[in-house]
Amino acid sequence: MTEPKESAASAGPSNFITDIIDADLASGKHTQVVTRFPPEPNGYLHIGHAKSICLNFGIAQKYPGARCHLRFDDTNPAAEDVEYVDAIERDVRWLGFDYGEHRYFASDYFERLHDFAVELIESGKAYVDSVSDAEVKRLRGSVTEPGTPSPYRDRSVEENLDLFARMRAGEFAEGEHVLRAKIDLASPNMKMRDPAIYRIKKAHHHRTGDRWTIYPLYDFTHCLSDAIEGITHSICTLEFENNRELYDWVLDNVDAPCHPQQIEFARLNLSYTLMSKRKLLQLVTEGHVRGWDDPRMPTLAGLRRRGVTPEAIVAFCDMVGVAKANSLVDVGKLEYCIRNDLNPRAPRVMGVLRPLEVIVESYPEGQVEELDAASFPHDVGKEGSRKVPFSRRLFIEASDFDKDPPKGYYRLSPGAEVRLRYAYVVRCTGVEEDAEGRPVRLRCVHDPATRGAAAPEGRRVKGTIHWVSADHAIDAEVRVYDRLFEVERPEGLEDLNPGSLEVIADAKLEPSVKGSAVGQHFQLERQGYFRVDEDSANGKLVLNRTVTLRDTWQKTQDKLAAEAAPQEPEKRAKATKKQPEAPRKEAPPERLTEAEERERGRLVGLGVEEDGARRLVQVAPALALFDATLAAGGVSGEATAKWIVNELLGRLRDGEVKVTGDGLAALLRLVDAGSLKGPAAKRVLAEMVERGGEPEALVASLGIEEVDADALDGILDEVLAAHPEEVARYREGKKNLIGFFLGQVMRKSGGQADPNAARKRLMTRLEA
Ligand code: ATP
Ligand code: MG
């Protein structure tokens, strides 16, 4: 019976909670794991809830036979509504989690909860108090002073039973009586000073109607609902730490079916984001946003509408992990996960947000060419192409033209050349301006020899810009979102960003997107990821900008602060408000040159994570290796950059490295296929750095072999047999020796053992 279940090591990362569960399974305390996600249906779920959902449902997926319940904590009829119940169910399913038939409502337990309350009264552990709320508060004392008993604390069991029955029967007004647990008025934990467990509330409940006029309070309801459902691990956020004593007290003092363990973890806090449901509700009811699903909201409904996929949210939750201390997570991490997820799924198209007309005067009137364009860059490993019509009259992005360009400007300016993506190199020969001197139309000539991607002989054209054919373009409304709050730690509506929504009514898109369905994702080249919004109708597309291609926020903020600094104190105050209060973890990045900046943009477009891209572009041999590796094929930009930055950057900066792009690509493909684990791959790479060579040959010459379950057990046998003293000390309680054993196993396996699986097996063996 006590044989622990092997968990699927790959399903979700381990954390201190899964360590507790592993131990409970190993010790036989539990044979099956049951968790729950307990929202109150008084608002929509937000990204913070997603963290709790991923944790609780993730555990259910990780352990065979485990399950996670969705339980609505609906004990406060005044704030709750079926609209929220439906939205919560939809959002949990959308995230990809299935509670099957295990959907419950605390209100389903009202009768049983009532009986538990009666049980407490009968054993003298609860009483009806009849002083006012204010008096209850006053009598409770303070952290330094013990509480004082209410004059009703010693009512007889009979009187308490009678009053409680009459409370239930609706004989009293709200606030006239309250049922309190009789615990300890001198407890240092204020929650234990005779907390109220039932109150009179004459409100209509969305499920029980008018059946009840008394409602149980959270601390009484939650632990008992958990026990009724046979929850084994009741995971909640840190602010419930003080409630744990009460949770345990209630379960210890009634005849509860079981005693779940409450475990607290740190809630998710995101910069530039508010997550209090009360404040989100205020945004909705006061019309600061268009609804709970406004794409600027941190709600799952809002994120979905904006174009964020469930996979991106789950990846983000995995990335931030589960910790025991509160912290503020940079919203840039979420944006990073969103880009990463959309990169391989969003086909590339061209769209011009702020059109500037261009006449290609050398191109024949009436001629149209259908040019080939790939829908995905080659590194994402996806097929797909489309045709883009080219003609004499085009639109380009107004910001891609500068009449008076600064040095190092690679886009279009009078007399300068630029490549039109997938099409021709054009030179600007004239500018027509309006009365205020703003360009309204450009005249260009094209070079017919440069069609497609053909390199213009002997000339370097540095910039490439996007465009659409004016007569073929389709109209779209594009909604460009910025952060809803303009300060890092917003507190309320006073911190709203007035420029969080910009509606561009007359954007022009290439015709291939015509008729796209609601929910379709695109990357508008050079601009960002977009999703077709529900408001699209009658052939008119409405797009939401999900996220830009790279992080422009910090840059804009820096610029604002710099501009504001000299003269305007008011603006400066605002700008400095936007600066993070806490010291930044990393040193401020060095400024990149214009050319490096461009390269960085390109790398980010290839899926390279921001910081990695910044570091790569500053080391020319690293950038060359990166490009050579991608050119070899079968690898992602993201992984390639990670390996180069983490393992090779210093060496590449300092001198000769014998790794070729083909070699590195071959190595990464082995890692990707799972036939080479990280630590073993690093050994192979170290050889390649020193001596060059092919990874397959090195794997053989280094004697690296696959480690399957049997081989792993063999290695464990050897390691445990070789260290009897450590085994004994571990069993006496020196649990942190696990790291020592794991190190031995990894070494013996040549770095090829799966560390998660090894850790699991080790614990099982050591506990046996
Ligand atoms: P409020 O905004 O009113 O405090 P809440 O977050 O408490 O609302 P619930 O519906 O009670 O809302 O939350 C359901 C579950 O989600 C709880 O277990 C809660 O701990 C968890 N949860 C809520 N917010 C976060 C967060 N930011 N990070 C992680 N878990 C969260
Ligand atoms: Mg709550």
PDB file of N, CA, C and O and ligand atoms in Angstrom, residues 36-43 45-53 56 73 88 218 222 235-240 265-269 275-280, ligand 1:
ATOM      1  N   ARG A  36      -7.582  21.308  -5.043  1.00  0.00           N
ATOM      2  CA  ARG A  36      -8.756  22.042  -5.517  1.00  0.00           C
ATOM      3  C   ARG A  36      -8.355  23.473  -5.855  1.00  0.00           C
ATOM      4  O   ARG A  36      -7.385  24.005  -5.307  1.00  0.00           O
ATOM      5  N   PHE A  37      -9.124  24.072  -6.763  1.00  0.00           N
ATOM      6  CA  PHE A  37      -8.983  25.500  -7.037  1.00  0.00           C
ATOM      7  C   PHE A  37     -10.290  26.136  -6.611  1.00  0.00           C
ATOM      8  O   PHE A  37     -11.345  25.798  -7.147  1.00  0.00           O
ATOM      9  N   PRO A  38     -10.241  27.039  -5.622  1.00  0.00           N
ATOM     10  CA  PRO A  38     -11.478  27.522  -4.982  1.00  0.00           C
ATOM     11  C   PRO A  38     -11.814  28.991  -5.214  1.00  0.00           C
ATOM     12  O   PRO A  38     -11.755  29.793  -4.288  1.00  0.00           O
ATOM     13  N   PRO A  39     -12.182  29.394  -6.419  1.00  0.00           N
ATOM     14  CA  PRO A  39     -12.492  30.806  -6.633  1.00  0.00           C
ATOM     15  C   PRO A  39     -13.816  31.224  -6.011  1.00  0.00           C
ATOM     16  O   PRO A  39     -14.744  30.429  -5.923  1.00  0.00           O
ATOM     17  N   GLU A  40     -13.862  32.470  -5.618  1.00  0.00           N
ATOM     18  CA  GLU A  40     -15.150  33.038  -5.240  1.00  0.00           C
ATOM     19  C   GLU A  40     -15.751  33.644  -6.509  1.00  0.00           C
ATOM     20  O   GLU A  40     -15.080  34.425  -7.188  1.00  0.00           O
ATOM     21  N   PRO A  41     -16.995  33.288  -6.854  1.00  0.00           N
ATOM     22  CA  PRO A  41     -17.560  33.804  -8.120  1.00  0.00           C
ATOM     23  C   PRO A  41     -18.020  35.252  -7.996  1.00  0.00           C
ATOM     24  O   PRO A  41     -19.195  35.545  -8.130  1.00  0.00           O
ATOM     25  N   ASN A  42     -17.077  36.132  -7.720  1.00  0.00           N
ATOM     26  CA  ASN A  42     -17.417  37.552  -7.589  1.00  0.00           C
ATOM     27  C   ASN A  42     -16.616  38.399  -8.564  1.00  0.00           C
ATOM     28  O   ASN A  42     -16.415  39.581  -8.374  1.00  0.00           O
ATOM     29  N   GLY A  43     -16.105  37.764  -9.616  1.00  0.00           N
ATOM     30  CA  GLY A  43     -15.349  38.496 -10.626  1.00  0.00           C
ATOM     31  C   GLY A  43     -14.754  37.492 -11.593  1.00  0.00           C
ATOM     32  O   GLY A  43     -14.937  36.278 -11.416  1.00  0.00           O
ATOM     33  N   LEU A  45     -11.603  35.583 -13.593  1.00  0.00           N
ATOM     34  CA  LEU A  45     -10.273  35.110 -13.218  1.00  0.00           C
ATOM     35  C   LEU A  45      -9.202  35.971 -13.889  1.00  0.00           C
ATOM     36  O   LEU A  45      -9.369  36.413 -15.022  1.00  0.00           O
ATOM     37  N   HIS A  46      -8.096  36.161 -13.183  1.00  0.00           N
ATOM     38  CA  HIS A  46      -6.988  36.923 -13.754  1.00  0.00           C
ATOM     39  C   HIS A  46      -5.724  36.061 -13.784  1.00  0.00           C
ATOM     40  O   HIS A  46      -5.734  34.896 -13.367  1.00  0.00           O
ATOM     41  N   ILE A  47      -4.664  36.674 -14.250  1.00  0.00           N
ATOM     42  CA  ILE A  47      -3.418  35.941 -14.453  1.00  0.00           C
ATOM     43  C   ILE A  47      -2.869  35.382 -13.125  1.00  0.00           C
ATOM     44  O   ILE A  47      -2.218  34.336 -13.112  1.00  0.00           O
ATOM     45  N   GLY A  48      -3.190  36.042 -12.020  1.00  0.00           N
ATOM     46  CA  GLY A  48      -2.794  35.511 -10.711  1.00  0.00           C
ATOM     47  C   GLY A  48      -3.492  34.194 -10.426  1.00  0.00           C
ATOM     48  O   GLY A  48      -2.894  33.219  -9.950  1.00  0.00           O
ATOM     49  N   HIS A  49      -4.795  34.155 -10.740  1.00  0.00           N
ATOM     50  CA  HIS A  49      -5.518  32.894 -10.573  1.00  0.00           C
ATOM     51  C   HIS A  49      -4.902  31.806 -11.448  1.00  0.00           C
ATOM     52  O   HIS A  49      -4.875  30.641 -11.069  1.00  0.00           O
ATOM     53  N   ALA A  50      -4.430  32.215 -12.624  1.00  0.00           N
ATOM     54  CA  ALA A  50      -3.847  31.218 -13.531  1.00  0.00           C
ATOM     55  C   ALA A  50      -2.689  30.503 -12.841  1.00  0.00           C
ATOM     56  O   ALA A  50      -2.483  29.304 -13.022  1.00  0.00           O
ATOM     57  N   LYS A  51      -1.948  31.246 -12.049  1.00  0.00           N
ATOM     58  CA  LYS A  51      -0.823  30.618 -11.353  1.00  0.00           C
ATOM     59  C   LYS A  51      -1.338  29.534 -10.400  1.00  0.00           C
ATOM     60  O   LYS A  51      -0.790  28.429 -10.342  1.00  0.00           O
ATOM     61  N   SER A  52      -2.393  29.872  -9.671  1.00  0.00           N
ATOM     62  CA  SER A  52      -2.971  28.902  -8.743  1.00  0.00           C
ATOM     63  C   SER A  52      -3.578  27.707  -9.500  1.00  0.00           C
ATOM     64  O   SER A  52      -3.456  26.550  -9.082  1.00  0.00           O
ATOM     65  N   ILE A  53      -4.209  27.998 -10.633  1.00  0.00           N
ATOM     66  CA  ILE A  53      -4.818  26.934 -11.444  1.00  0.00           C
ATOM     67  C   ILE A  53      -3.728  26.002 -11.981  1.00  0.00           C
ATOM     68  O   ILE A  53      -3.838  24.772 -11.894  1.00  0.00           O
ATOM     69  N   ASN A  56      -2.426  23.869  -9.028  1.00  0.00           N
ATOM     70  CA  ASN A  56      -3.325  22.825  -8.522  1.00  0.00           C
ATOM     71  C   ASN A  56      -3.663  21.775  -9.583  1.00  0.00           C
ATOM     72  O   ASN A  56      -3.598  20.579  -9.311  1.00  0.00           O
ATOM     73  N   ASP A  73     -16.360  29.005  -4.096  1.00  0.00           N
ATOM     74  CA  ASP A  73     -16.454  29.389  -2.697  1.00  0.00           C
ATOM     75  C   ASP A  73     -17.528  30.466  -2.610  1.00  0.00           C
ATOM     76  O   ASP A  73     -17.234  31.654  -2.568  1.00  0.00           O
ATOM     77  N   ILE A  88     -15.783  31.700 -15.101  1.00  0.00           N
ATOM     78  CA  ILE A  88     -14.677  30.985 -14.453  1.00  0.00           C
ATOM     79  C   ILE A  88     -14.526  29.584 -15.063  1.00  0.00           C
ATOM     80  O   ILE A  88     -13.423  29.143 -15.378  1.00  0.00           O
ATOM     81  N   TYR A 218     -15.802  32.313   5.795  1.00  0.00           N
ATOM     82  CA  TYR A 218     -14.734  31.644   5.051  1.00  0.00           C
ATOM     83  C   TYR A 218     -13.980  30.592   5.852  1.00  0.00           C
ATOM     84  O   TYR A 218     -13.829  29.449   5.414  1.00  0.00           O
ATOM     85  N   HIS A 222     -14.175  26.838   4.480  1.00  0.00           N
ATOM     86  CA  HIS A 222     -13.148  26.352   3.568  1.00  0.00           C
ATOM     87  C   HIS A 222     -12.560  25.017   3.995  1.00  0.00           C
ATOM     88  O   HIS A 222     -12.497  24.059   3.222  1.00  0.00           O
ATOM     89  N   ILE A 235      -3.980  24.092  -1.116  1.00  0.00           N
ATOM     90  CA  ILE A 235      -2.928  25.062  -1.419  1.00  0.00           C
ATOM     91  C   ILE A 235      -3.526  26.453  -1.544  1.00  0.00           C
ATOM     92  O   ILE A 235      -4.502  26.655  -2.282  1.00  0.00           O
ATOM     93  N   CYS A 236      -2.982  27.389  -0.804  1.00  0.00           N
ATOM     94  CA  CYS A 236      -3.516  28.743  -0.848  1.00  0.00           C
ATOM     95  C   CYS A 236      -2.372  29.738  -0.810  1.00  0.00           C
ATOM     96  O   CYS A 236      -1.212  29.358  -0.691  1.00  0.00           O
ATOM     97  N   THR A 237      -2.698  31.011  -0.900  1.00  0.00           N
ATOM     98  CA  THR A 237      -1.641  32.025  -0.946  1.00  0.00           C
ATOM     99  C   THR A 237      -1.258  32.452   0.476  1.00  0.00           C
ATOM    100  O   THR A 237      -1.982  32.206   1.435  1.00  0.00           O
ATOM    101  N   LEU A 238      -0.095  33.116   0.567  1.00  0.00           N
ATOM    102  CA  LEU A 238       0.548  33.391   1.855  1.00  0.00           C
ATOM    103  C   LEU A 238      -0.304  34.167   2.852  1.00  0.00           C
ATOM    104  O   LEU A 238      -0.134  34.018   4.058  1.00  0.00           O
ATOM    105  N   GLU A 239      -1.223  34.985   2.335  1.00  0.00           N
ATOM    106  CA  GLU A 239      -1.984  35.792   3.285  1.00  0.00           C
ATOM    107  C   GLU A 239      -2.887  34.937   4.175  1.00  0.00           C
ATOM    108  O   GLU A 239      -3.454  35.414   5.140  1.00  0.00           O
ATOM    109  N   PHE A 240      -2.961  33.646   3.866  1.00  0.00           N
ATOM    110  CA  PHE A 240      -3.768  32.755   4.706  1.00  0.00           C
ATOM    111  C   PHE A 240      -2.941  32.004   5.747  1.00  0.00           C
ATOM    112  O   PHE A 240      -3.439  31.109   6.417  1.00  0.00           O
ATOM    113  N   PHE A 265       1.643  29.372  -0.542  1.00  0.00           N
ATOM    114  CA  PHE A 265       2.702  29.781  -1.472  1.00  0.00           C
ATOM    115  C   PHE A 265       2.511  31.262  -1.820  1.00  0.00           C
ATOM    116  O   PHE A 265       1.477  31.845  -1.510  1.00  0.00           O
ATOM    117  N   ALA A 266       3.526  31.828  -2.452  1.00  0.00           N
ATOM    118  CA  ALA A 266       3.493  33.266  -2.749  1.00  0.00           C
ATOM    119  C   ALA A 266       2.575  33.547  -3.921  1.00  0.00           C
ATOM    120  O   ALA A 266       2.662  32.907  -4.959  1.00  0.00           O
ATOM    121  N   ARG A 267       1.708  34.538  -3.758  1.00  0.00           N
ATOM    122  CA  ARG A 267       0.838  34.895  -4.870  1.00  0.00           C
ATOM    123  C   ARG A 267       1.642  35.599  -5.953  1.00  0.00           C
ATOM    124  O   ARG A 267       2.729  36.111  -5.714  1.00  0.00           O
ATOM    125  N   LEU A 268       1.089  35.604  -7.132  1.00  0.00           N
ATOM    126  CA  LEU A 268       1.741  36.286  -8.252  1.00  0.00           C
ATOM    127  C   LEU A 268       1.428  37.777  -8.198  1.00  0.00           C
ATOM    128  O   LEU A 268       0.262  38.154  -8.133  1.00  0.00           O
ATOM    129  N   ASN A 269       2.463  38.580  -8.204  1.00  0.00           N
ATOM    130  CA  ASN A 269       2.304  40.020  -8.384  1.00  0.00           C
ATOM    131  C   ASN A 269       3.056  40.406  -9.642  1.00  0.00           C
ATOM    132  O   ASN A 269       4.200  40.001  -9.817  1.00  0.00           O
ATOM    133  N   MET A 275      -4.358  43.358  -9.578  1.00  0.00           N
ATOM    134  CA  MET A 275      -5.103  42.104  -9.646  1.00  0.00           C
ATOM    135  C   MET A 275      -6.214  41.991  -8.620  1.00  0.00           C
ATOM    136  O   MET A 275      -6.873  40.975  -8.571  1.00  0.00           O
ATOM    137  N   SER A 276      -6.412  42.997  -7.819  1.00  0.00           N
ATOM    138  CA  SER A 276      -7.510  42.900  -6.871  1.00  0.00           C
ATOM    139  C   SER A 276      -8.829  42.878  -7.639  1.00  0.00           C
ATOM    140  O   SER A 276      -9.088  43.734  -8.492  1.00  0.00           O
ATOM    141  N   LYS A 277      -9.653  41.884  -7.325  1.00  0.00           N
ATOM    142  CA  LYS A 277     -10.909  41.778  -8.065  1.00  0.00           C
ATOM    143  C   LYS A 277     -11.800  42.989  -7.823  1.00  0.00           C
ATOM    144  O   LYS A 277     -12.537  43.414  -8.718  1.00  0.00           O
ATOM    145  N   ARG A 278     -11.692  43.524  -6.613  1.00  0.00           N
ATOM    146  CA  ARG A 278     -12.503  44.693  -6.285  1.00  0.00           C
ATOM    147  C   ARG A 278     -12.135  45.855  -7.222  1.00  0.00           C
ATOM    148  O   ARG A 278     -12.992  46.544  -7.771  1.00  0.00           O
ATOM    149  N   LYS A 279     -10.832  46.036  -7.424  1.00  0.00           N
ATOM    150  CA  LYS A 279     -10.407  47.148  -8.277  1.00  0.00           C
ATOM    151  C   LYS A 279     -10.664  46.865  -9.751  1.00  0.00           C
ATOM    152  O   LYS A 279     -10.987  47.768 -10.520  1.00  0.00           O
ATOM    153  N   LEU A 280     -10.562  45.617 -10.145  1.00  0.00           N
ATOM    154  CA  LEU A 280     -10.884  45.278 -11.539  1.00  0.00           C
ATOM    155  C   LEU A 280     -12.364  45.542 -11.804  1.00  0.00           C
ATOM    156  O   LEU A 280     -12.745  46.057 -12.858  1.00  0.00           O
TER     157      LEU A 280
HETATM  158  P1  ATP B   1      -9.368  39.219  -4.228  1.00  0.00           P
HETATM  159  O1  ATP B   1      -8.855  39.989  -5.386  1.00  0.00           O
HETATM  160  O2  ATP B   1     -10.735  39.622  -3.822  1.00  0.00           O
HETATM  161  O3  ATP B   1      -8.399  39.053  -3.112  1.00  0.00           O
HETATM  162  P2  ATP B   1      -8.925  36.443  -4.561  1.00  0.00           P
HETATM  163  O4  ATP B   1      -7.713  36.530  -5.336  1.00  0.00           O
HETATM  164  O5  ATP B   1      -8.877  36.078  -3.142  1.00  0.00           O
HETATM  165  O6  ATP B   1      -9.662  37.786  -4.771  1.00  0.00           O
HETATM  166  P3  ATP B   1     -10.407  34.056  -5.039  1.00  0.00           P
HETATM  167  O7  ATP B   1     -11.497  33.837  -6.008  1.00  0.00           O
HETATM  168  O8  ATP B   1     -10.714  33.858  -3.611  1.00  0.00           O
HETATM  169  O9  ATP B   1      -9.944  35.524  -5.299  1.00  0.00           O
HETATM  170  O10 ATP B   1      -9.132  33.241  -5.451  1.00  0.00           O
HETATM  171  C1  ATP B   1      -9.189  31.877  -5.785  1.00  0.00           C
HETATM  172  C2  ATP B   1      -7.847  31.261  -5.599  1.00  0.00           C
HETATM  173  O11 ATP B   1      -6.882  31.893  -6.410  1.00  0.00           O
HETATM  174  C3  ATP B   1      -7.378  31.367  -4.176  1.00  0.00           C
HETATM  175  O12 ATP B   1      -6.863  30.110  -3.777  1.00  0.00           O
HETATM  176  C4  ATP B   1      -6.296  32.388  -4.222  1.00  0.00           C
HETATM  177  O13 ATP B   1      -5.329  32.131  -3.247  1.00  0.00           O
HETATM  178  C5  ATP B   1      -5.760  32.224  -5.636  1.00  0.00           C
HETATM  179  N1  ATP B   1      -5.194  33.466  -6.108  1.00  0.00           N
HETATM  180  C6  ATP B   1      -5.812  34.645  -6.188  1.00  0.00           C
HETATM  181  N2  ATP B   1      -4.977  35.606  -6.609  1.00  0.00           N
HETATM  182  C7  ATP B   1      -3.785  35.011  -6.814  1.00  0.00           C
HETATM  183  C8  ATP B   1      -2.502  35.472  -7.240  1.00  0.00           C
HETATM  184  N3  ATP B   1      -2.283  36.736  -7.550  1.00  0.00           N
HETATM  185  N4  ATP B   1      -1.510  34.561  -7.329  1.00  0.00           N
HETATM  186  C9  ATP B   1      -1.726  33.286  -7.032  1.00  0.00           C
HETATM  187  N5  ATP B   1      -2.895  32.796  -6.618  1.00  0.00           N
HETATM  188  C10 ATP B   1      -3.924  33.647  -6.492  1.00  0.00           C
END
